[in-house]
GROMACS .gro file of C-alpha atoms in nm:
model
  380
    1MET     CA    1  -1.445   1.660  -0.042
    2PRO     CA    2  -1.644   1.373  -0.196
    3VAL     CA    3  -1.526   1.017  -0.159
    4GLU     CA    4  -1.405   0.849  -0.477
    5PHE     CA    5  -1.570   0.512  -0.413
    6GLU     CA    6  -1.744   0.299  -0.153
    7LYS     CA    7  -1.724  -0.078  -0.108
    8GLU     CA    8  -1.940  -0.295   0.116
    9ILE     CA    9  -1.902  -0.626   0.298
   10ASN     CA   10  -2.130  -0.817   0.534
   11VAL     CA   11  -1.883  -0.983   0.766
   12GLN     CA   12  -2.148  -1.200   0.932
   13THR     CA   13  -2.238  -1.376   0.607
   14SER     CA   14  -1.878  -1.389   0.481
   15ASN     CA   15  -1.637  -1.678   0.516
   16ARG     CA   16  -1.259  -1.682   0.517
   17GLY     CA   17  -1.239  -1.682   0.138
   18ASP     CA   18  -1.484  -1.392   0.106
   19TYR     CA   19  -1.279  -1.184   0.348
   20ARG     CA   20  -0.953  -1.258   0.168
   21THR     CA   21  -1.108  -1.177  -0.171
   22PHE     CA   22  -1.245  -0.848  -0.038
   23ILE     CA   23  -0.900  -0.736   0.077
   24GLU     CA   24  -0.729  -0.848  -0.243
   25LYS     CA   25  -0.982  -0.660  -0.458
   26LEU     CA   26  -0.934  -0.352  -0.242
   27ARG     CA   27  -0.561  -0.360  -0.319
   28VAL     CA   28  -0.634  -0.368  -0.691
   29LYS     CA   29  -0.882  -0.079  -0.661
   30LEU     CA   30  -0.636   0.138  -0.470
   31GLY     CA   31  -0.327   0.065  -0.679
   32GLU     CA   32  -0.223   0.346  -0.914
   33ARG     CA   33   0.104   0.195  -1.040
   34PHE     CA   34   0.315  -0.112  -0.981
   35SER     CA   35   0.655  -0.198  -0.841
   36HIS     CA   36   0.794  -0.551  -0.844
   37ASN     CA   37   0.448  -0.670  -0.947
   38ARG     CA   38   0.292  -0.509  -0.641
   39PRO     CA   39   0.036  -0.223  -0.653
   40ALA     CA   40   0.136   0.112  -0.502
   41LEU     CA   41  -0.089   0.374  -0.347
   42ALA     CA   42  -0.116   0.729  -0.478
   43ILE     CA   43   0.160   0.966  -0.369
   44GLN     CA   44   0.075   1.111  -0.030
   45GLU     CA   45  -0.068   1.462  -0.007
   46ASN     CA   46  -0.062   1.698   0.287
   47PRO     CA   47  -0.336   1.792   0.346
   48PRO     CA   48  -0.505   1.487   0.195
   49THR     CA   49  -0.769   1.530  -0.075
   50ARG     CA   50  -0.865   1.175  -0.175
   51PHE     CA   51  -1.079   0.942   0.035
   52PHE     CA   52  -1.288   0.625   0.012
   53ASN     CA   53  -1.552   0.457   0.227
   54LEU     CA   54  -1.600   0.101   0.340
   55LEU     CA   55  -1.946   0.002   0.460
   56ILE     CA   56  -1.901  -0.292   0.697
   57ARG     CA   57  -2.216  -0.458   0.823
   58THR     CA   58  -2.351  -0.752   1.016
   59ASN     CA   59  -2.707  -0.878   0.994
   60ASP     CA   60  -2.804  -0.637   1.271
   61HIS     CA   61  -2.593  -0.322   1.232
   62PHE     CA   62  -2.361  -0.133   0.999
   63VAL     CA   63  -2.079   0.122   1.020
   64ARG     CA   64  -1.935   0.338   0.742
   65PHE     CA   65  -1.559   0.397   0.769
   66ARG     CA   66  -1.360   0.665   0.587
   67PHE     CA   67  -1.000   0.613   0.480
   68ARG     CA   68  -0.730   0.812   0.304
   69MET     CA   69  -0.650   0.678  -0.041
   70ASP     CA   70  -0.283   0.775  -0.019
   71ASN     CA   71  -0.185   0.578   0.292
   72LEU     CA   72  -0.486   0.374   0.409
   73TYR     CA   73  -0.518   0.569   0.733
   74LEU     CA   74  -0.859   0.540   0.895
   75ILE     CA   75  -0.971   0.895   0.972
   76GLY     CA   76  -1.318   0.834   1.115
   77TYR     CA   77  -1.649   0.652   1.095
   78GLN     CA   78  -2.024   0.703   1.075
   79MET     CA   79  -2.244   0.543   1.338
   80GLU     CA   80  -2.573   0.382   1.249
   81SER     CA   81  -2.751   0.699   1.366
   82GLY     CA   82  -2.578   0.895   1.089
   83GLN     CA   83  -2.334   1.070   1.324
   84TRP     CA   84  -1.982   1.106   1.182
   85LEU     CA   85  -1.691   1.081   1.428
   86GLU     CA   86  -1.336   1.177   1.334
   87PHE     CA   87  -1.001   1.114   1.499
   88LYS     CA   88  -0.843   1.423   1.652
   89ASN     CA   89  -0.564   1.580   1.448
   90ARG     CA   90  -0.315   1.852   1.524
   91THR     CA   91  -0.473   2.106   1.285
   92CYS     CA   92  -0.822   2.070   1.436
   93VAL     CA   93  -0.957   2.095   1.081
   94HIS     CA   94  -1.211   1.832   0.979
   95LEU     CA   95  -1.113   1.602   0.695
   96ILE     CA   96  -1.463   1.455   0.711
   97GLN     CA   97  -1.674   1.749   0.599
   98GLU     CA   98  -2.023   1.605   0.638
   99GLN     CA   99  -2.242   1.832   0.847
  100GLY     CA  100  -2.236   1.756   1.217
  101THR     CA  101  -1.903   1.570   1.218
  102THR     CA  102  -1.745   1.577   1.564
  103PHE     CA  103  -1.397   1.487   1.683
  104LEU     CA  104  -1.338   1.184   1.897
  105ARG     CA  105  -1.153   1.267   2.217
  106PHE     CA  106  -0.849   1.067   2.109
  107GLY     CA  107  -0.619   1.027   1.812
  108GLY     CA  108  -0.588   0.734   1.576
  109ASN     CA  109  -0.240   0.598   1.649
  110TYR     CA  110  -0.206   0.256   1.808
  111ASN     CA  111  -0.043   0.382   2.124
  112ARG     CA  112  -0.327   0.625   2.196
  113LEU     CA  113  -0.601   0.378   2.101
  114ALA     CA  114  -0.455   0.106   2.323
  115ASN     CA  115  -0.426   0.349   2.615
  116VAL     CA  116  -0.789   0.454   2.580
  117ALA     CA  117  -0.895   0.090   2.550
  118GLY     CA  118  -0.705   0.012   2.870
  119LEU     CA  119  -0.518  -0.273   2.700
  120ASN     CA  120  -0.186  -0.337   2.535
  121MET     CA  121  -0.182  -0.446   2.173
  122GLU     CA  122  -0.113  -0.810   2.257
  123GLN     CA  123  -0.429  -0.829   2.469
  124ILE     CA  124  -0.653  -0.746   2.173
  125THR     CA  125  -0.799  -1.038   1.979
  126VAL     CA  126  -0.887  -1.032   1.611
  127GLY     CA  127  -1.094  -1.251   1.384
  128PHE     CA  128  -1.445  -1.325   1.257
  129TYR     CA  129  -1.621  -1.286   1.592
  130ASN     CA  130  -1.424  -0.983   1.710
  131LEU     CA  131  -1.481  -0.796   1.385
  132GLY     CA  132  -1.854  -0.870   1.379
  133TYR     CA  133  -1.897  -0.787   1.746
  134GLY     CA  134  -1.689  -0.473   1.697
  135ILE     CA  135  -1.912  -0.352   1.414
  136ASN     CA  136  -2.219  -0.400   1.631
  137GLN     CA  137  -2.053  -0.202   1.911
  138LEU     CA  138  -1.918   0.080   1.694
  139ALA     CA  139  -2.260   0.124   1.534
  140THR     CA  140  -2.417   0.234   1.862
  141SER     CA  141  -2.169   0.258   2.151
  142THR     CA  142  -2.055   0.588   2.301
  143ALA     CA  143  -1.806   0.427   2.543
  144ARG     CA  144  -1.450   0.545   2.470
  145GLU     CA  145  -1.282   0.218   2.565
  146ILE     CA  146  -1.519   0.014   2.346
  147ARG     CA  147  -1.468   0.247   2.052
  148ALA     CA  148  -1.090   0.245   2.085
  149ARG     CA  149  -1.061  -0.133   2.118
  150TYR     CA  150  -1.270  -0.218   1.815
  151LEU     CA  151  -1.122   0.058   1.602
  152ILE     CA  152  -0.790  -0.123   1.652
  153VAL     CA  153  -0.957  -0.444   1.532
  154VAL     CA  154  -1.090  -0.269   1.221
  155ILE     CA  155  -0.756  -0.105   1.143
  156MET     CA  156  -0.571  -0.434   1.181
  157MET     CA  157  -0.818  -0.644   0.983
  158ILE     CA  158  -0.869  -0.389   0.704
  159CYS     CA  159  -0.575  -0.147   0.678
  160GLU     CA  160  -0.286  -0.369   0.785
  161SER     CA  161  -0.425  -0.672   0.603
  162THR     CA  162  -0.437  -0.465   0.284
  163ARG     CA  163  -0.083  -0.338   0.332
  164LEU     CA  164   0.089  -0.663   0.426
  165ILE     CA  165   0.033  -1.019   0.304
  166PRO     CA  166   0.147  -1.202   0.622
  167ILE     CA  167  -0.101  -1.000   0.826
  168LEU     CA  168  -0.383  -1.087   0.586
  169ASP     CA  169  -0.284  -1.453   0.614
  170TYR     CA  170  -0.300  -1.433   0.994
  171MET     CA  171  -0.631  -1.247   0.998
  172ALA     CA  172  -0.783  -1.486   0.744
  173THR     CA  173  -0.679  -1.783   0.959
  174ASN     CA  174  -0.872  -1.626   1.245
  175PHE     CA  175  -1.169  -1.543   1.022
  176ASP     CA  176  -1.319  -1.876   1.123
  177ASN     CA  177  -1.697  -1.888   1.154
  178SER     CA  178  -1.714  -2.258   1.242
  179HIS     CA  179  -1.851  -2.184   1.591
  180GLY     CA  180  -2.169  -2.030   1.450
  181THR     CA  181  -2.280  -1.730   1.249
  182GLY     CA  182  -2.578  -1.610   1.450
  183SER     CA  183  -2.573  -1.282   1.637
  184TYR     CA  184  -2.567  -1.473   1.967
  185ASP     CA  185  -2.243  -1.637   1.853
  186TYR     CA  186  -2.057  -1.307   1.900
  187ASN     CA  187  -2.015  -1.409   2.262
  188ALA     CA  188  -1.707  -1.366   2.479
  189GLU     CA  189  -1.609  -1.731   2.451
  190ASN     CA  190  -1.589  -1.719   2.072
  191ARG     CA  191  -1.418  -1.379   2.072
  192ASN     CA  192  -1.156  -1.487   2.324
  193ARG     CA  193  -1.065  -1.803   2.133
  194GLU     CA  194  -0.943  -1.594   1.836
  195GLY     CA  195  -0.584  -1.485   1.779
  196GLN     CA  196  -0.413  -1.199   1.957
  197ILE     CA  197  -0.216  -0.919   1.791
  198GLN     CA  198   0.124  -1.082   1.823
  199PRO     CA  199   0.455  -0.893   1.855
  200TRP     CA  200   0.571  -0.987   1.504
  201ILE     CA  201   0.263  -0.809   1.367
  202THR     CA  202   0.342  -0.474   1.529
  203VAL     CA  203   0.704  -0.502   1.417
  204LEU     CA  204   0.598  -0.573   1.059
  205VAL     CA  205   0.348  -0.285   1.063
  206ARG     CA  206   0.632  -0.046   1.141
  207ALA     CA  207   0.840  -0.178   0.851
  208TRP     CA  208   0.577  -0.117   0.579
  209ASP     CA  209   0.705   0.231   0.500
  210SER     CA  210   1.072   0.139   0.468
  211PHE     CA  211   1.003  -0.177   0.267
  212SER     CA  212   0.782   0.022   0.029
  213GLY     CA  213   1.050   0.286  -0.009
  214ALA     CA  214   1.316   0.027  -0.082
  215LEU     CA  215   1.119  -0.123  -0.372
  216LEU     CA  216   1.033   0.212  -0.527
  217ARG     CA  217   1.387   0.342  -0.477
  218ALA     CA  218   1.521   0.037  -0.657
  219ASP     CA  219   1.285   0.109  -0.947
  220ALA     CA  220   1.390   0.474  -0.962
  221TYR     CA  221   1.761   0.387  -0.973
  222PRO     CA  222   1.783   0.051  -1.152
  223ASN     CA  223   2.157   0.081  -1.217
  224GLU     CA  224   2.245   0.110  -0.849
  225SER     CA  225   2.236  -0.154  -0.581
  226PHE     CA  226   2.032  -0.101  -0.267
  227GLN     CA  227   2.014  -0.293   0.056
  228LEU     CA  228   1.725  -0.297   0.297
  229ARG     CA  229   1.779  -0.100   0.614
  230LYS     CA  230   1.846  -0.338   0.899
  231ASN     CA  231   1.518  -0.450   1.052
  232VAL     CA  232   1.399  -0.691   1.319
  233VAL     CA  233   1.111  -0.846   1.126
  234GLN     CA  234   1.074  -1.218   1.195
  235LEU     CA  235   0.779  -1.394   1.038
  236PRO     CA  236   0.615  -1.712   1.166
  237PRO     CA  237   0.629  -2.001   1.174
  238ASP     CA  238   1.010  -2.016   1.149
  239ASN     CA  239   1.111  -1.655   1.234
  240ARG     CA  240   1.185  -1.582   0.868
  241GLU     CA  241   1.383  -1.261   0.818
  242ILE     CA  242   1.340  -1.003   0.542
  243GLN     CA  243   1.686  -0.911   0.415
  244THR     CA  244   1.651  -0.848   0.041
  245ILE     CA  245   1.438  -0.643  -0.197
  246ALA     CA  246   1.289  -0.962  -0.339
  247GLN     CA  247   1.190  -1.086   0.008
  248ALA     CA  248   1.026  -0.751   0.084
  249ALA     CA  249   0.829  -0.769  -0.241
  250GLU     CA  250   0.693  -1.109  -0.141
  251ILE     CA  251   0.522  -0.977   0.172
  252LEU     CA  252   0.390  -0.638   0.056
  253GLY     CA  253   0.023  -0.634  -0.038
  254ILE     CA  254   0.033  -0.271  -0.151
  255LEU     CA  255   0.308  -0.012  -0.130
  256LEU     CA  256   0.308   0.327   0.033
  257GLY     CA  257   0.340   0.570  -0.260
  258HIS     CA  258   0.685   0.721  -0.223
  259CYS     CA  259   0.834   0.918  -0.509
  260PHE     CA  260   1.197   1.014  -0.566
  261ARG     CA  261   1.385   1.303  -0.724
  262PRO     CA  262   1.492   1.206  -1.075
  263SER     CA  263   1.854   1.309  -1.027
  264GLY     CA  264   2.106   1.447  -0.782
  265PRO     CA  265   2.265   1.307  -0.468
  266GLY     CA  266   1.967   1.359  -0.236
  267ARG     CA  267   1.734   1.067  -0.297
  268PHE     CA  268   1.467   1.167  -0.053
  269PRO     CA  269   1.110   1.073  -0.141
  270ARG     CA  270   0.861   1.352  -0.200
  271MET     CA  271   0.489   1.410  -0.220
  272THR     CA  272   0.266   1.584  -0.472
  273SER     CA  273   0.285   1.940  -0.347
  274ASP     CA  274   0.431   2.267  -0.466
  275GLU     CA  275   0.713   2.234  -0.214
  276GLY     CA  276   0.808   1.895  -0.353
  277GLN     CA  277   0.852   1.739  -0.010
  278CYS     CA  278   0.728   1.399   0.090
  279PHE     CA  279   0.485   1.326   0.370
  280LEU     CA  280   0.607   0.996   0.509
  281GLY     CA  281   0.376   0.717   0.617
  282LEU     CA  282   0.382   0.472   0.903
  283PRO     CA  283   0.627   0.416   1.068
  284LEU     CA  284   0.733   0.776   0.994
  285VAL     CA  285   1.101   0.728   1.075
  286GLU     CA  286   1.382   0.625   0.843
  287VAL     CA  287   1.758   0.665   0.879
  288PHE     CA  288   1.897   0.763   0.541
  289SER     CA  289   2.266   0.816   0.615
  290VAL     CA  290   2.513   0.756   0.894
  291ARG     CA  291   2.857   0.914   0.911
  292ILE     CA  292   3.110   0.974   1.188
  293ASP     CA  293   3.307   1.299   1.145
  294ASN     CA  294   3.508   1.309   1.467
  295ILE     CA  295   3.564   1.081   1.766
  296ASP     CA  296   3.754   1.296   2.016
  297GLY     CA  297   4.025   1.350   1.756
  298GLU     CA  298   4.113   0.981   1.752
  299ASP     CA  299   4.195   0.792   1.432
  300PRO     CA  300   4.049   0.538   1.457
  301GLY     CA  301   3.819   0.599   1.752
  302GLN     CA  302   3.632   0.350   1.967
  303LEU     CA  303   3.262   0.418   1.934
  304TYR     CA  304   2.986   0.291   2.160
  305GLY     CA  305   2.648   0.403   2.294
  306THR     CA  306   2.276   0.370   2.234
  307ILE     CA  307   2.038   0.575   2.020
  308THR     CA  308   1.666   0.500   2.027
  309VAL     CA  309   1.369   0.658   1.855
  310ASN     CA  310   1.017   0.617   1.992
  311ASP     CA  311   0.768   0.619   1.702
  312GLY     CA  312   0.459   0.597   1.924
  313LEU     CA  313   0.417   0.222   1.879
  314ASN     CA  314   0.750   0.085   1.995
  315ILE     CA  315   1.110   0.189   2.051
  316GLU     CA  316   1.347   0.145   1.759
  317TYR     CA  317   1.718   0.095   1.821
  318ILE     CA  318   1.916   0.291   1.563
  319TYR     CA  319   2.254   0.227   1.725
  320ASN     CA  320   2.338   0.004   2.019
  321ARG     CA  321   2.687  -0.095   2.135
  322THR     CA  322   2.816  -0.143   2.488
  323SER     CA  323   3.147  -0.011   2.619
  324SER     CA  324   3.273  -0.369   2.629
  325ASN     CA  325   3.208  -0.404   2.257
  326PRO     CA  326   3.307  -0.073   2.092
  327GLU     CA  327   3.325  -0.021   1.718
  328SER     CA  328   3.650   0.098   1.565
  329ILE     CA  329   3.562   0.385   1.329
  330LYS     CA  330   3.785   0.623   1.133
  331PRO     CA  331   3.677   0.987   1.085
  332GLY     CA  332   3.440   1.007   0.792
  333GLY     CA  333   3.361   0.640   0.825
  334ALA     CA  334   3.020   0.500   0.766
  335ASP     CA  335   2.841   0.485   1.093
  336LEU     CA  336   2.635   1.275   1.186
  337PHE     CA  337   2.289   1.056   1.202
  338LEU     CA  338   2.023   1.201   0.974
  339VAL     CA  339   1.666   1.102   1.052
  340GLU     CA  340   1.379   1.235   0.841
  341VAL     CA  341   1.039   1.221   1.004
  342SER     CA  342   0.706   1.392   0.966
  343TRP     CA  343   0.617   1.427   1.332
  344LEU     CA  344   0.909   1.345   1.558
  345ARG     CA  345   1.015   1.599   1.822
  346CYS     CA  346   1.367   1.615   1.960
  347GLU     CA  347   1.240   1.503   2.298
  348ASP     CA  348   1.118   1.181   2.138
  349CYS     CA  349   1.480   1.084   2.068
  350SER     CA  350   1.705   0.964   2.344
  351VAL     CA  351   2.074   0.888   2.357
  352VAL     CA  352   2.223   0.686   2.639
  353GLY     CA  353   2.576   0.595   2.745
  354CYS     CA  354   2.771   0.782   2.483
  355GLY     CA  355   3.133   0.700   2.508
  356GLY     CA  356   3.193   0.784   2.874
  357GLY     CA  357   3.281   1.151   2.843
  358GLY     CA  358   3.188   1.191   2.480
  359GLY     CA  359   2.909   1.422   2.377
  360VAL     CA  360   2.589   1.427   2.184
  361CYS     CA  361   2.425   1.718   2.007
  362CYS     CA  362   2.076   1.738   1.861
  363ALA     CA  363   1.932   2.013   1.641
  364CYS     CA  364   1.590   2.024   1.479
  365ASP     CA  365   1.496   2.223   1.174
  366GLY     CA  366   1.273   2.191   0.871
  367GLY     CA  367   0.945   2.308   0.728
  368GLY     CA  368   0.644   2.206   0.526
  369GLY     CA  369   0.568   1.922   0.765
  370ILE     CA  370   0.920   1.773   0.755
  371THR     CA  371   1.153   1.785   1.052
  372LEU     CA  372   1.520   1.699   1.026
  373VAL     CA  373   1.678   1.569   1.342
  374HIS     CA  374   2.057   1.576   1.321
  375TRP     CA  375   2.248   1.356   1.564
  376CYS     CA  376   2.621   1.382   1.616
  377LEU     CA  377   2.756   1.102   1.834
  378VAL     CA  378   3.104   1.145   1.979
  379GLY     CA  379   3.268   0.854   2.158
  380ARG     CA  380   3.609   0.767   2.297
   0.00000   0.00000   0.00000
């Protein structure tokens, strides 16, 4: 499948303003509609059919990266030798169809990349010198740990900066070439002085999907009020929280392209396919409804316990109450758990400490790439 466009940047000759302008123009190029004055990506397709390239170079080397147009996922890159390398995927079918493309021996999620790099996310530094050095390494290196580390840098400084304004602001701050722009300036001292991938960044990355969905859902149903799902985003410098639709709109650089059924009670997003289902983007997990049907026959019942979902990057608490602080809930009250995900297995969900004698049941079903995980929490 041919790429729809290719853009180029020389990061060695670029300054902070050039980098910021490049990302902002990329948002405009990729936007196919608008919500709350923010561009939105094309509706996701499974399998994907639309791609674009970015040619990122220094004065010495270059690398061509390929991305999906519908969610900004990096799927692979071309070394300076012409060899295309692609992240492993579960279908083992190449999305990069150039002759000679080979699969990398690891996937493209942050957890896997960090493991291969032998680092945690907070040990990875990002900025002008790390990006330039990373391009030089990716152009020629065959070392797995080098590849994985600097692919994280590229994903953060290109994909996440395009998706989220606070991340672009942070990356631009670290795109500081004041310590020299020669190839010898890509030394360890300059790389290590740049900023690390801080915890608030990984938390915000995981919220991109749900924030995008909230804005588009509000557009689809303008006569109804919506609240953001509870999140733990706290933005520097003052730990600012994102609690409203308007606040979410302020931080989104481009939206994941959800779509919604035009009518009916089930307002699940969908994708452009014959089945009409939606392939969800990062973070791939969203709780749509919470209801308690029965708490050991009590009315009201005292509910407590912990439910977590591991999305591959971090653990998300969906419900968390201790036995010393139970919640009084009547049958049918707001608080069955319905989680719609595109990849989650039942074993990725865990429930701990449920009501001291209460029970938990989990059943998985679904099709077309969508799995429904139904949780029924019974407390006492």
